Amino acid sequence: MARAPFQLGEHIIMPGQRLQVDVPVARLYTHTPLHIPVEVVHGRKDGPVLLVCGGIHGDEINGVEIVRRVLRAKAISSIRGTLIAVPVVNVLGFLQQTRYLPDRRDLNRCFPGSESGSLGGRIANLFREQIVDHATHIIDLHTGAIHRTNLPQIRAQLRPGSETERMADAFGAPVVLNAELREGSLRHYAQNRGIPVLTYEAGEALRFDEWAIAPGVRGVLRVMRRLGMLTGEQRHRTPAPAELAKGSSWARAPIDGILRPKVRLGARVAKGEVLGKVADPFGNDEGEVRAVADGIVIGMSRLPLANEGEALFHIARFDEIDEAETAVESFNSSLVPPPDSFY
């Protein structure tokens, strides 16, 4: 029996076809229409419907490049199932190079949205109805915020033996955080509807970090293989098993001043270890930033200027920290060219 066509709005995509679609989302003040760009790859054989999206936060652009490279991978020319690829969800934020929408709302706190609500609510509602509700699986691509960078990591709500756990295991990031759902997020909406979702966090806003992009592309393709959407052998070696973090916390600035970091992203640290020092421009007042727990640095500020209480180093805690350190080192060594400890 021939596979049914895939419908996205008014567009019909036949089996074996790929089509770029512009989904109307809003109008500018000039009455110029604005669209969310989407590409659908509809395989000839049945399978999952995987949504891969980036740019829900408009300044998080590593995901845009990940989506572009996935779409250029030769392997997806003969996929089973359907790939819905959305490089930029928050088009308005992307144009303004900002995380937020013009009304300062965070689109990733607006789901499921509404037809008559705020701009964020209306965009979330449209994206949900037109795109998200078609998906059986989702990979949502993010980075750290402005002036913050993240070690490549997966965040997901994990249950033993769940489809989400299978996807997280396949992706190949060195660290997995069993993260609680945040109300209003895409992950919260989809997971509550039974759609397994991975959030990939890597790199920094408004930057192309190759050490975050290349593993992201490989991770998406690995998940597609695990879901049976791709056939054939993978080109890259299987990564070391990711380590599941049992929690995370931030080390914060003890005083106002200028930060001089002593550790790098991905470093193993011990509770009480000095991660950096904050001092005024003269060096008269100086405070030490100390690790709040044993763990791995999975995120950190890239801006040396700090106010008292500001989050500077994000530390993930593990039951088996030796294994976590090995996973990070293995991941680091798999990158060509290798990064300078992700910094």
PDB file of N, CA, C and O in Angstrom, residues 111-143:
ATOM      1  N   PHE A 111       3.841  28.322  25.177  1.00  0.00           N
ATOM      2  CA  PHE A 111       3.077  27.178  24.692  1.00  0.00           C
ATOM      3  C   PHE A 111       2.043  26.735  25.729  1.00  0.00           C
ATOM      4  O   PHE A 111       2.287  26.848  26.927  1.00  0.00           O
ATOM      5  N   PRO A 112       0.875  26.277  25.297  1.00  0.00           N
ATOM      6  CA  PRO A 112       0.475  25.978  23.921  1.00  0.00           C
ATOM      7  C   PRO A 112       0.002  27.181  23.111  1.00  0.00           C
ATOM      8  O   PRO A 112      -0.342  27.049  21.942  1.00  0.00           O
ATOM      9  N   GLY A 113      -0.057  28.346  23.741  1.00  0.00           N
ATOM     10  CA  GLY A 113      -0.471  29.551  23.015  1.00  0.00           C
ATOM     11  C   GLY A 113      -1.973  29.676  22.869  1.00  0.00           C
ATOM     12  O   GLY A 113      -2.749  28.866  23.376  1.00  0.00           O
ATOM     13  N   SER A 114      -2.376  30.739  22.171  1.00  0.00           N
ATOM     14  CA  SER A 114      -3.795  30.976  21.927  1.00  0.00           C
ATOM     15  C   SER A 114      -3.962  31.810  20.676  1.00  0.00           C
ATOM     16  O   SER A 114      -3.057  32.532  20.263  1.00  0.00           O
ATOM     17  N   GLU A 115      -5.137  31.700  20.071  1.00  0.00           N
ATOM     18  CA  GLU A 115      -5.401  32.420  18.823  1.00  0.00           C
ATOM     19  C   GLU A 115      -5.519  33.922  19.032  1.00  0.00           C
ATOM     20  O   GLU A 115      -5.278  34.704  18.119  1.00  0.00           O
ATOM     21  N   SER A 116      -5.896  34.332  20.240  1.00  0.00           N
ATOM     22  CA  SER A 116      -6.193  35.749  20.457  1.00  0.00           C
ATOM     23  C   SER A 116      -5.367  36.356  21.579  1.00  0.00           C
ATOM     24  O   SER A 116      -5.719  37.398  22.111  1.00  0.00           O
ATOM     25  N   GLY A 117      -4.253  35.726  21.946  1.00  0.00           N
ATOM     26  CA  GLY A 117      -3.450  36.228  23.038  1.00  0.00           C
ATOM     27  C   GLY A 117      -2.382  37.212  22.582  1.00  0.00           C
ATOM     28  O   GLY A 117      -2.536  37.925  21.579  1.00  0.00           O
ATOM     29  N   SER A 118      -1.284  37.249  23.321  1.00  0.00           N
ATOM     30  CA  SER A 118      -0.156  38.111  22.981  1.00  0.00           C
ATOM     31  C   SER A 118       0.494  37.627  21.694  1.00  0.00           C
ATOM     32  O   SER A 118       0.160  36.562  21.158  1.00  0.00           O
ATOM     33  N   LEU A 119       1.458  38.398  21.207  1.00  0.00           N
ATOM     34  CA  LEU A 119       2.197  37.988  20.007  1.00  0.00           C
ATOM     35  C   LEU A 119       2.830  36.620  20.231  1.00  0.00           C
ATOM     36  O   LEU A 119       2.750  35.735  19.372  1.00  0.00           O
ATOM     37  N   GLY A 120       3.466  36.434  21.398  1.00  0.00           N
ATOM     38  CA  GLY A 120       4.081  35.148  21.693  1.00  0.00           C
ATOM     39  C   GLY A 120       3.074  34.020  21.719  1.00  0.00           C
ATOM     40  O   GLY A 120       3.327  32.929  21.211  1.00  0.00           O
ATOM     41  N   GLY A 121       1.922  34.277  22.349  1.00  0.00           N
ATOM     42  CA  GLY A 121       0.886  33.267  22.412  1.00  0.00           C
ATOM     43  C   GLY A 121       0.357  32.888  21.049  1.00  0.00           C
ATOM     44  O   GLY A 121       0.096  31.710  20.765  1.00  0.00           O
ATOM     45  N   ARG A 122       0.200  33.870  20.177  1.00  0.00           N
ATOM     46  CA  ARG A 122      -0.324  33.591  18.828  1.00  0.00           C
ATOM     47  C   ARG A 122       0.689  32.829  17.983  1.00  0.00           C
ATOM     48  O   ARG A 122       0.323  31.923  17.230  1.00  0.00           O
ATOM     49  N   ILE A 123       1.973  33.196  18.092  1.00  0.00           N
ATOM     50  CA  ILE A 123       3.000  32.480  17.342  1.00  0.00           C
ATOM     51  C   ILE A 123       3.128  31.041  17.858  1.00  0.00           C
ATOM     52  O   ILE A 123       3.229  30.092  17.072  1.00  0.00           O
ATOM     53  N   ALA A 124       3.116  30.865  19.186  1.00  0.00           N
ATOM     54  CA  ALA A 124       3.190  29.524  19.759  1.00  0.00           C
ATOM     55  C   ALA A 124       2.001  28.679  19.309  1.00  0.00           C
ATOM     56  O   ALA A 124       2.151  27.495  18.965  1.00  0.00           O
ATOM     57  N   ASN A 125       0.825  29.263  19.289  1.00  0.00           N
ATOM     58  CA  ASN A 125      -0.370  28.547  18.863  1.00  0.00           C
ATOM     59  C   ASN A 125      -0.264  28.122  17.414  1.00  0.00           C
ATOM     60  O   ASN A 125      -0.573  26.980  17.052  1.00  0.00           O
ATOM     61  N   LEU A 126       0.194  29.021  16.561  1.00  0.00           N
ATOM     62  CA  LEU A 126       0.334  28.704  15.143  1.00  0.00           C
ATOM     63  C   LEU A 126       1.382  27.622  14.923  1.00  0.00           C
ATOM     64  O   LEU A 126       1.161  26.655  14.192  1.00  0.00           O
ATOM     65  N   PHE A 127       2.543  27.764  15.579  1.00  0.00           N
ATOM     66  CA  PHE A 127       3.611  26.776  15.424  1.00  0.00           C
ATOM     67  C   PHE A 127       3.149  25.407  15.933  1.00  0.00           C
ATOM     68  O   PHE A 127       3.441  24.372  15.331  1.00  0.00           O
ATOM     69  N   ARG A 128       2.406  25.419  17.026  1.00  0.00           N
ATOM     70  CA  ARG A 128       1.885  24.171  17.584  1.00  0.00           C
ATOM     71  C   ARG A 128       0.920  23.501  16.623  1.00  0.00           C
ATOM     72  O   ARG A 128       1.045  22.311  16.307  1.00  0.00           O
ATOM     73  N   GLU A 129      -0.048  24.260  16.149  1.00  0.00           N
ATOM     74  CA  GLU A 129      -1.087  23.676  15.297  1.00  0.00           C
ATOM     75  C   GLU A 129      -0.549  23.252  13.940  1.00  0.00           C
ATOM     76  O   GLU A 129      -0.878  22.178  13.439  1.00  0.00           O
ATOM     77  N   GLN A 130       0.269  24.098  13.342  1.00  0.00           N
ATOM     78  CA  GLN A 130       0.730  23.852  11.986  1.00  0.00           C
ATOM     79  C   GLN A 130       1.855  22.812  11.922  1.00  0.00           C
ATOM     80  O   GLN A 130       1.995  22.107  10.928  1.00  0.00           O
ATOM     81  N   ILE A 131       2.684  22.736  12.985  1.00  0.00           N
ATOM     82  CA  ILE A 131       3.904  21.933  12.884  1.00  0.00           C
ATOM     83  C   ILE A 131       4.034  20.917  14.024  1.00  0.00           C
ATOM     84  O   ILE A 131       4.136  19.720  13.785  1.00  0.00           O
ATOM     85  N   VAL A 132       4.024  21.384  15.278  1.00  0.00           N
ATOM     86  CA  VAL A 132       4.335  20.507  16.413  1.00  0.00           C
ATOM     87  C   VAL A 132       3.370  19.335  16.507  1.00  0.00           C
ATOM     88  O   VAL A 132       3.777  18.193  16.770  1.00  0.00           O
ATOM     89  N   ASP A 133       2.094  19.582  16.306  1.00  0.00           N
ATOM     90  CA  ASP A 133       1.096  18.535  16.492  1.00  0.00           C
ATOM     91  C   ASP A 133       1.192  17.430  15.442  1.00  0.00           C
ATOM     92  O   ASP A 133       0.535  16.387  15.580  1.00  0.00           O
ATOM     93  N   HIS A 134       1.994  17.621  14.401  1.00  0.00           N
ATOM     94  CA  HIS A 134       2.233  16.561  13.422  1.00  0.00           C
ATOM     95  C   HIS A 134       3.301  15.579  13.900  1.00  0.00           C
ATOM     96  O   HIS A 134       3.399  14.470  13.382  1.00  0.00           O
ATOM     97  N   ALA A 135       4.133  16.000  14.846  1.00  0.00           N
ATOM     98  CA  ALA A 135       5.337  15.238  15.189  1.00  0.00           C
ATOM     99  C   ALA A 135       5.041  14.078  16.131  1.00  0.00           C
ATOM    100  O   ALA A 135       4.155  14.150  16.995  1.00  0.00           O
ATOM    101  N   THR A 136       5.821  13.008  15.963  1.00  0.00           N
ATOM    102  CA  THR A 136       5.812  11.903  16.922  1.00  0.00           C
ATOM    103  C   THR A 136       7.036  11.977  17.835  1.00  0.00           C
ATOM    104  O   THR A 136       7.042  11.362  18.906  1.00  0.00           O
ATOM    105  N   HIS A 137       8.090  12.697  17.418  1.00  0.00           N
ATOM    106  CA  HIS A 137       9.322  12.876  18.177  1.00  0.00           C
ATOM    107  C   HIS A 137       9.858  14.273  17.877  1.00  0.00           C
ATOM    108  O   HIS A 137       9.650  14.799  16.775  1.00  0.00           O
ATOM    109  N   ILE A 138      10.576  14.874  18.852  1.00  0.00           N
ATOM    110  CA  ILE A 138      11.082  16.243  18.680  1.00  0.00           C
ATOM    111  C   ILE A 138      12.510  16.341  19.209  1.00  0.00           C
ATOM    112  O   ILE A 138      12.827  15.810  20.277  1.00  0.00           O
ATOM    113  N   ILE A 139      13.360  17.058  18.464  1.00  0.00           N
ATOM    114  CA  ILE A 139      14.667  17.493  18.951  1.00  0.00           C
ATOM    115  C   ILE A 139      14.696  19.019  18.849  1.00  0.00           C
ATOM    116  O   ILE A 139      14.590  19.572  17.749  1.00  0.00           O
ATOM    117  N   ASP A 140      14.833  19.671  19.990  1.00  0.00           N
ATOM    118  CA  ASP A 140      14.790  21.131  20.090  1.00  0.00           C
ATOM    119  C   ASP A 140      16.210  21.633  20.373  1.00  0.00           C
ATOM    120  O   ASP A 140      16.819  21.231  21.370  1.00  0.00           O
ATOM    121  N   LEU A 141      16.735  22.489  19.520  1.00  0.00           N
ATOM    122  CA  LEU A 141      18.145  22.888  19.554  1.00  0.00           C
ATOM    123  C   LEU A 141      18.313  24.257  20.199  1.00  0.00           C
ATOM    124  O   LEU A 141      17.691  25.236  19.779  1.00  0.00           O
ATOM    125  N   HIS A 142      19.183  24.326  21.223  1.00  0.00           N
ATOM    126  CA  HIS A 142      19.404  25.558  21.974  1.00  0.00           C
ATOM    127  C   HIS A 142      20.892  25.790  22.213  1.00  0.00           C
ATOM    128  O   HIS A 142      21.725  24.906  21.994  1.00  0.00           O
ATOM    129  N   THR A 143      21.221  26.995  22.711  1.00  0.00           N
ATOM    130  CA  THR A 143      22.567  27.321  23.180  1.00  0.00           C
ATOM    131  C   THR A 143      22.438  27.982  24.552  1.00  0.00           C
ATOM    132  O   THR A 143      21.338  28.193  25.059  1.00  0.00           O
TER     133      THR A 143
END
